[in-house]
Amino acid sequence: MTDLADRKWRLIRDDPREGPLQMALEEVAARTALEDDLRTVRVYSWEPSTLSLGYRQDAETVDWAYCEREGIDVTRRQTGGGGIYHDRYADISYTIVAPTAEVPGDLMDCYDLFCEPVLGGLGRMGVDADFAAAERDAIYQPACYLRDINPAHDVVAPASAGADARKVSGNAQYRRRDVVIQHGSISYDLEPERHVGVFETDVSAETFADRVTSVREQAGIDRAAAVDALADVLGEWCDADEGDWRPEEVAAARELAERKFGNEAWIREREVPAAAGD
């Protein structure tokens, strides 16, 4: 349990939702943390499967025809890095939201703190995971799971393989309205063809599979049990109460998703249309 456990937290075992709404809910959670003194940890999935672009990622790196043909949504995250294909089944995602004043000011120290329950959750699933033991060069920079591997925040498995371990989780942070938001993706299973198919690249599915591993490959655990393991550890880490989104939070997130995260201006050009009345 972390020192943050003496604050008020809620654990949300979230429903599958479309990508723009998932991103909007994080910003709403930031507002709730500041205005209502209520912090959030949650586990969630994406429905339909979604490609989330890094904040500064060039939209030209996307194979838009492939995404449309395969029924894959596209949104853009607030965090940097490469794009991530979030498969409805093969991806497990999480979010941690807390006021900036309550967490380490140093980015790497904050990563260490917020990745504690991620590593703990993987361990409970039976995965021998840890931060990467060594840096590795990028294979394809626009794709998160094929970018250079950094020991500061990339989680690999099996940790006992040292430099030969493969990436199993990517994590990123941003600060908004005096709140730190960390979200991450854990590969429960692999969908190599779709992971590379969403990009305009000739990188092969085999190359992806050589760089990335999954919870299922490492531990053979059922997906529902893996989700529960991660949620349980997140809740224990901050002593969170089981909770859910308030109706007004979901309503605010839907408006933000429509105006920003689901808007072509944001997705393609990183432009945020003004809210009604602005």
Short mmCIF file of C-alpha atoms in Angstrom, two decimals:
data_model
loop_
_atom_site.label_atom_id
_atom_site.label_comp_id
_atom_site.label_asym_id
_atom_site.label_seq_id
_atom_site.Cartn_x
_atom_site.Cartn_y
_atom_site.Cartn_z
CA MET A 1 0.00 0.00 0.00
CA THR A 2 1.32 3.45 -0.91
CA ASP A 3 1.41 6.58 1.23
CA LEU A 4 -1.36 7.88 -1.04
CA ALA A 5 -3.74 5.46 0.68
CA ASP A 6 -4.67 8.02 3.34
CA ARG A 7 -6.53 10.01 0.65
CA LYS A 8 -9.95 9.32 -0.84
CA TRP A 9 -9.80 6.97 -3.85
CA ARG A 10 -12.27 5.04 -5.96
CA LEU A 11 -11.61 1.92 -8.03
CA ILE A 12 -13.64 1.69 -11.24
CA ARG A 13 -13.85 -1.65 -13.01
CA ASP A 14 -15.01 0.08 -16.14
CA ASP A 15 -17.29 -1.01 -18.96
CA PRO A 16 -15.93 -1.34 -22.50
CA ARG A 17 -16.36 2.02 -24.21
CA GLU A 18 -15.38 3.75 -27.45
CA GLY A 19 -11.91 5.29 -27.53
CA PRO A 20 -12.84 9.00 -27.54
CA LEU A 21 -15.03 8.50 -24.47
CA GLN A 22 -12.29 6.61 -22.65
CA MET A 23 -9.89 9.51 -23.20
CA ALA A 24 -12.50 12.09 -22.20
CA LEU A 25 -13.27 10.26 -18.95
CA GLU A 26 -9.66 10.75 -17.86
CA GLU A 27 -9.97 14.52 -18.14
CA VAL A 28 -13.25 14.42 -16.24
CA ALA A 29 -11.56 12.34 -13.53
CA ALA A 30 -8.91 15.07 -13.26
CA ARG A 31 -11.64 17.63 -12.56
CA THR A 32 -13.20 15.34 -9.96
CA ALA A 33 -9.86 14.87 -8.20
CA LEU A 34 -9.47 18.63 -7.78
CA GLU A 35 -13.04 19.73 -7.18
CA ASP A 36 -14.34 16.79 -5.14
CA ASP A 37 -11.14 15.50 -3.52
CA LEU A 38 -11.75 12.08 -5.10
CA ARG A 39 -8.92 10.27 -6.90
CA THR A 40 -9.45 7.50 -9.44
CA VAL A 41 -7.85 4.20 -10.41
CA ARG A 42 -9.56 2.14 -13.06
CA VAL A 43 -9.19 -0.79 -15.43
CA TYR A 44 -10.89 -0.62 -18.82
CA SER A 45 -11.12 -1.89 -22.38
CA TRP A 46 -11.95 -0.42 -25.78
CA GLU A 47 -15.09 -1.13 -27.79
CA PRO A 48 -14.67 -1.08 -30.73
CA SER A 49 -10.95 -1.79 -31.01
CA THR A 50 -9.12 1.54 -31.29
CA LEU A 51 -5.83 3.01 -32.41
CA SER A 52 -4.77 5.78 -30.03
CA LEU A 53 -2.25 8.15 -31.55
CA GLY A 54 0.47 9.78 -29.47
CA TYR A 55 -0.01 13.50 -28.90
CA ARG A 56 2.47 14.64 -31.55
CA GLN A 57 2.12 11.70 -33.91
CA ASP A 58 1.72 12.46 -37.60
CA ALA A 59 -1.68 11.29 -38.84
CA GLU A 60 0.00 10.30 -42.12
CA THR A 61 1.53 7.31 -40.32
CA VAL A 62 -1.95 5.74 -40.07
CA ASP A 63 -3.34 3.34 -42.66
CA TRP A 64 -6.79 4.92 -42.62
CA ALA A 65 -8.21 2.55 -45.22
CA TYR A 66 -7.15 -0.46 -43.14
CA CYS A 67 -8.71 0.97 -40.00
CA GLU A 68 -11.98 1.69 -41.79
CA ARG A 69 -12.05 -1.73 -43.42
CA GLU A 70 -11.37 -3.52 -40.13
CA GLY A 71 -13.78 -1.41 -38.06
CA ILE A 72 -10.99 0.10 -35.94
CA ASP A 73 -11.63 3.54 -34.45
CA VAL A 74 -8.88 6.16 -34.21
CA THR A 75 -8.43 8.78 -31.49
CA ARG A 76 -5.51 10.84 -30.17
CA ARG A 77 -4.16 10.71 -26.61
CA GLN A 78 -2.91 13.60 -24.49
CA THR A 79 0.30 11.64 -23.85
CA GLY A 80 3.22 11.43 -26.24
CA GLY A 81 4.87 8.41 -27.75
CA GLY A 82 3.80 6.16 -30.56
CA GLY A 83 0.37 4.87 -31.50
CA ILE A 84 -1.11 1.88 -29.71
CA TYR A 85 -3.61 -0.55 -31.19
CA HIS A 86 -6.01 -1.37 -28.35
CA ASP A 87 -7.71 -4.61 -29.26
CA ARG A 88 -11.10 -5.20 -27.63
CA TYR A 89 -9.90 -8.57 -26.34
CA ALA A 90 -6.10 -8.51 -26.42
CA ASP A 91 -5.55 -5.18 -24.60
CA ILE A 92 -6.07 -4.38 -20.91
CA SER A 93 -5.77 -0.69 -20.03
CA TYR A 94 -5.62 1.23 -16.77
CA THR A 95 -5.67 4.83 -15.50
CA ILE A 96 -4.38 6.49 -12.31
CA VAL A 97 -5.45 10.08 -11.53
CA ALA A 98 -4.16 12.08 -8.55
CA PRO A 99 -3.40 15.74 -7.71
CA THR A 100 0.10 16.84 -8.66
CA ALA A 101 0.81 18.15 -5.17
CA GLU A 102 0.47 14.63 -3.72
CA VAL A 103 2.95 12.82 -5.98
CA PRO A 104 6.70 13.13 -6.66
CA GLY A 105 7.61 16.13 -8.78
CA ASP A 106 10.31 14.20 -10.62
CA LEU A 107 8.83 12.40 -13.63
CA MET A 108 10.83 9.21 -13.16
CA ASP A 109 10.04 9.02 -9.46
CA CYS A 110 6.36 9.42 -10.30
CA TYR A 111 6.61 6.64 -12.89
CA ASP A 112 8.18 4.39 -10.27
CA LEU A 113 5.33 5.12 -7.86
CA PHE A 114 2.49 4.71 -10.36
CA CYS A 115 3.97 1.59 -11.96
CA GLU A 116 4.13 -0.23 -8.60
CA PRO A 117 0.57 -1.60 -8.96
CA VAL A 118 1.12 -2.39 -12.64
CA LEU A 119 4.11 -4.58 -11.82
CA GLY A 120 2.24 -5.97 -8.83
CA GLY A 121 -0.76 -6.80 -10.98
CA LEU A 122 1.37 -8.57 -13.56
CA GLY A 123 3.05 -10.49 -10.76
CA ARG A 124 -0.30 -11.60 -9.40
CA MET A 125 -1.21 -12.82 -12.88
CA GLY A 126 1.91 -15.00 -12.77
CA VAL A 127 4.00 -12.85 -15.14
CA ASP A 128 7.70 -12.34 -14.33
CA ALA A 129 7.70 -8.65 -15.30
CA ASP A 130 9.90 -5.67 -14.50
CA PHE A 131 11.21 -2.48 -16.05
CA ALA A 132 13.47 -3.20 -19.02
CA ALA A 133 17.01 -4.12 -18.03
CA ALA A 134 18.57 -2.37 -21.03
CA GLU A 135 17.77 0.12 -23.76
CA ARG A 136 16.88 -1.24 -27.19
CA ASP A 137 16.69 0.65 -30.48
CA ALA A 138 13.41 1.40 -32.23
CA ILE A 139 12.13 -0.86 -34.97
CA TYR A 140 9.35 1.50 -36.09
CA GLN A 141 9.08 4.81 -34.22
CA PRO A 142 5.37 5.61 -34.83
CA ALA A 143 4.27 2.41 -33.02
CA CYS A 144 4.53 2.43 -29.21
CA TYR A 145 5.34 -1.26 -28.92
CA LEU A 146 8.04 -1.00 -31.62
CA ARG A 147 9.71 2.19 -30.39
CA ASP A 148 13.01 2.17 -28.52
CA ILE A 149 12.73 0.39 -25.17
CA ASN A 150 13.57 2.56 -22.17
CA PRO A 151 14.28 1.10 -18.70
CA ALA A 152 12.60 4.13 -17.13
CA HIS A 153 9.05 3.18 -18.09
CA ASP A 154 8.87 0.16 -20.42
CA VAL A 155 7.79 -3.08 -18.75
CA VAL A 156 9.10 -6.37 -20.16
CA ALA A 157 8.77 -10.10 -19.54
CA PRO A 158 10.15 -12.46 -18.54
CA ALA A 159 12.41 -10.24 -16.46
CA SER A 160 14.77 -13.18 -15.97
CA ALA A 161 15.61 -13.02 -19.70
CA GLY A 162 17.42 -9.72 -19.19
CA ALA A 163 18.09 -7.89 -22.44
CA ASP A 164 16.15 -10.58 -24.35
CA ALA A 165 12.89 -9.91 -22.48
CA ARG A 166 10.04 -8.59 -24.62
CA LYS A 167 7.75 -5.64 -24.01
CA VAL A 168 4.45 -6.43 -22.29
CA SER A 169 3.27 -2.99 -21.16
CA GLY A 170 3.64 0.64 -22.20
CA ASN A 171 2.93 3.50 -19.77
CA ALA A 172 2.68 7.28 -20.17
CA GLN A 173 1.93 10.33 -18.03
CA TYR A 174 0.68 13.86 -18.48
CA ARG A 175 -0.26 16.68 -16.16
CA ARG A 176 -3.47 18.66 -16.56
CA ARG A 177 -5.14 21.15 -14.24
CA ASP A 178 -2.71 20.37 -11.43
CA VAL A 179 -3.45 16.66 -11.77
CA VAL A 180 -1.21 13.80 -12.88
CA ILE A 181 -2.83 11.27 -15.18
CA GLN A 182 -1.02 8.04 -15.96
CA HIS A 183 -2.46 5.48 -18.33
CA GLY A 184 -1.05 2.33 -19.75
CA SER A 185 -1.64 -0.64 -21.99
CA ILE A 186 -0.94 -4.25 -21.05
CA SER A 187 -0.82 -6.89 -23.78
CA TYR A 188 -3.07 -9.67 -22.59
CA ASP A 189 -2.75 -11.42 -25.95
CA LEU A 190 -1.10 -10.60 -29.28
CA GLU A 191 -2.75 -9.47 -32.51
CA PRO A 192 0.42 -8.81 -34.54
CA GLU A 193 -1.28 -8.43 -37.92
CA ARG A 194 -3.61 -5.72 -36.63
CA HIS A 195 -0.90 -4.01 -34.56
CA VAL A 196 1.15 -3.37 -37.68
CA GLY A 197 -1.82 -3.19 -40.07
CA VAL A 198 -3.06 0.08 -38.59
CA PHE A 199 0.16 1.81 -39.70
CA GLU A 200 1.51 2.75 -43.12
CA THR A 201 4.51 0.45 -42.78
CA ASP A 202 6.00 -2.70 -44.22
CA VAL A 203 7.04 -3.98 -40.77
CA SER A 204 5.96 -7.63 -40.58
CA ALA A 205 3.73 -9.25 -38.00
CA GLU A 206 6.61 -11.61 -37.22
CA THR A 207 8.85 -8.67 -36.34
CA PHE A 208 6.19 -7.36 -33.96
CA ALA A 209 5.84 -10.76 -32.28
CA ASP A 210 9.62 -10.95 -31.82
CA ARG A 211 9.56 -7.68 -29.86
CA VAL A 212 6.34 -8.05 -27.82
CA THR A 213 4.98 -10.70 -25.47
CA SER A 214 1.66 -11.10 -23.66
CA VAL A 215 0.16 -12.10 -20.35
CA ARG A 216 -1.45 -15.11 -22.00
CA GLU A 217 1.88 -16.27 -23.45
CA GLN A 218 3.74 -15.78 -20.18
CA ALA A 219 1.17 -17.06 -17.68
CA GLY A 220 -1.76 -18.66 -19.51
CA ILE A 221 -4.26 -16.91 -17.24
CA ASP A 222 -7.87 -16.28 -18.31
CA ARG A 223 -8.50 -12.68 -19.43
CA ALA A 224 -11.21 -12.00 -16.86
CA ALA A 225 -8.91 -13.23 -14.11
CA ALA A 226 -6.11 -11.02 -15.45
CA VAL A 227 -8.38 -7.96 -15.39
CA ASP A 228 -9.46 -8.75 -11.84
CA ALA A 229 -5.85 -9.21 -10.73
CA LEU A 230 -4.84 -5.80 -12.05
CA ALA A 231 -7.93 -4.09 -10.61
CA ASP A 232 -7.46 -5.75 -7.23
CA VAL A 233 -3.83 -4.66 -6.94
CA LEU A 234 -4.64 -1.11 -8.06
CA GLY A 235 -7.31 -0.93 -5.37
CA GLU A 236 -5.03 -2.35 -2.68
CA TRP A 237 -2.21 0.02 -3.68
CA CYS A 238 -4.21 3.10 -2.74
CA ASP A 239 -6.85 1.51 -0.47
CA ALA A 240 -9.60 2.52 -2.89
CA ASP A 241 -13.31 1.99 -2.41
CA GLU A 242 -15.18 0.22 -5.20
CA GLY A 243 -16.90 2.92 -7.22
CA ASP A 244 -18.26 4.06 -10.56
CA TRP A 245 -18.62 7.17 -12.68
CA ARG A 246 -21.32 9.61 -11.64
CA PRO A 247 -24.00 10.29 -14.26
CA GLU A 248 -22.85 13.89 -14.58
CA GLU A 249 -19.28 12.74 -15.19
CA VAL A 250 -20.35 10.47 -18.02
CA ALA A 251 -22.47 13.26 -19.52
CA ALA A 252 -19.53 15.70 -19.38
CA ALA A 253 -17.22 13.07 -20.89
CA ARG A 254 -19.63 12.42 -23.76
CA GLU A 255 -19.68 16.13 -24.60
CA LEU A 256 -15.88 16.29 -24.46
CA ALA A 257 -15.53 13.13 -26.55
CA GLU A 258 -17.76 14.59 -29.25
CA ARG A 259 -16.08 18.00 -29.23
CA LYS A 260 -12.47 16.86 -28.89
CA PHE A 261 -11.38 13.23 -28.80
CA GLY A 262 -13.78 12.04 -31.50
CA ASN A 263 -13.39 15.14 -33.65
CA GLU A 264 -11.40 14.89 -36.89
CA ALA A 265 -9.72 18.24 -36.16
CA TRP A 266 -8.19 16.79 -32.99
CA ILE A 267 -7.45 13.35 -34.38
CA ARG A 268 -5.85 14.56 -37.61
CA GLU A 269 -4.44 17.97 -36.70
CA ARG A 270 -4.39 18.15 -32.87
CA GLU A 271 -6.79 21.11 -32.96
CA VAL A 272 -9.45 21.45 -30.24
CA PRO A 273 -12.73 23.04 -31.40
CA ALA A 274 -14.13 25.62 -28.99
CA ALA A 275 -16.91 24.59 -26.62
CA ALA A 276 -20.38 25.99 -27.24
CA GLY A 277 -20.59 29.51 -25.87
CA ASP A 278 -16.84 30.15 -25.94
#
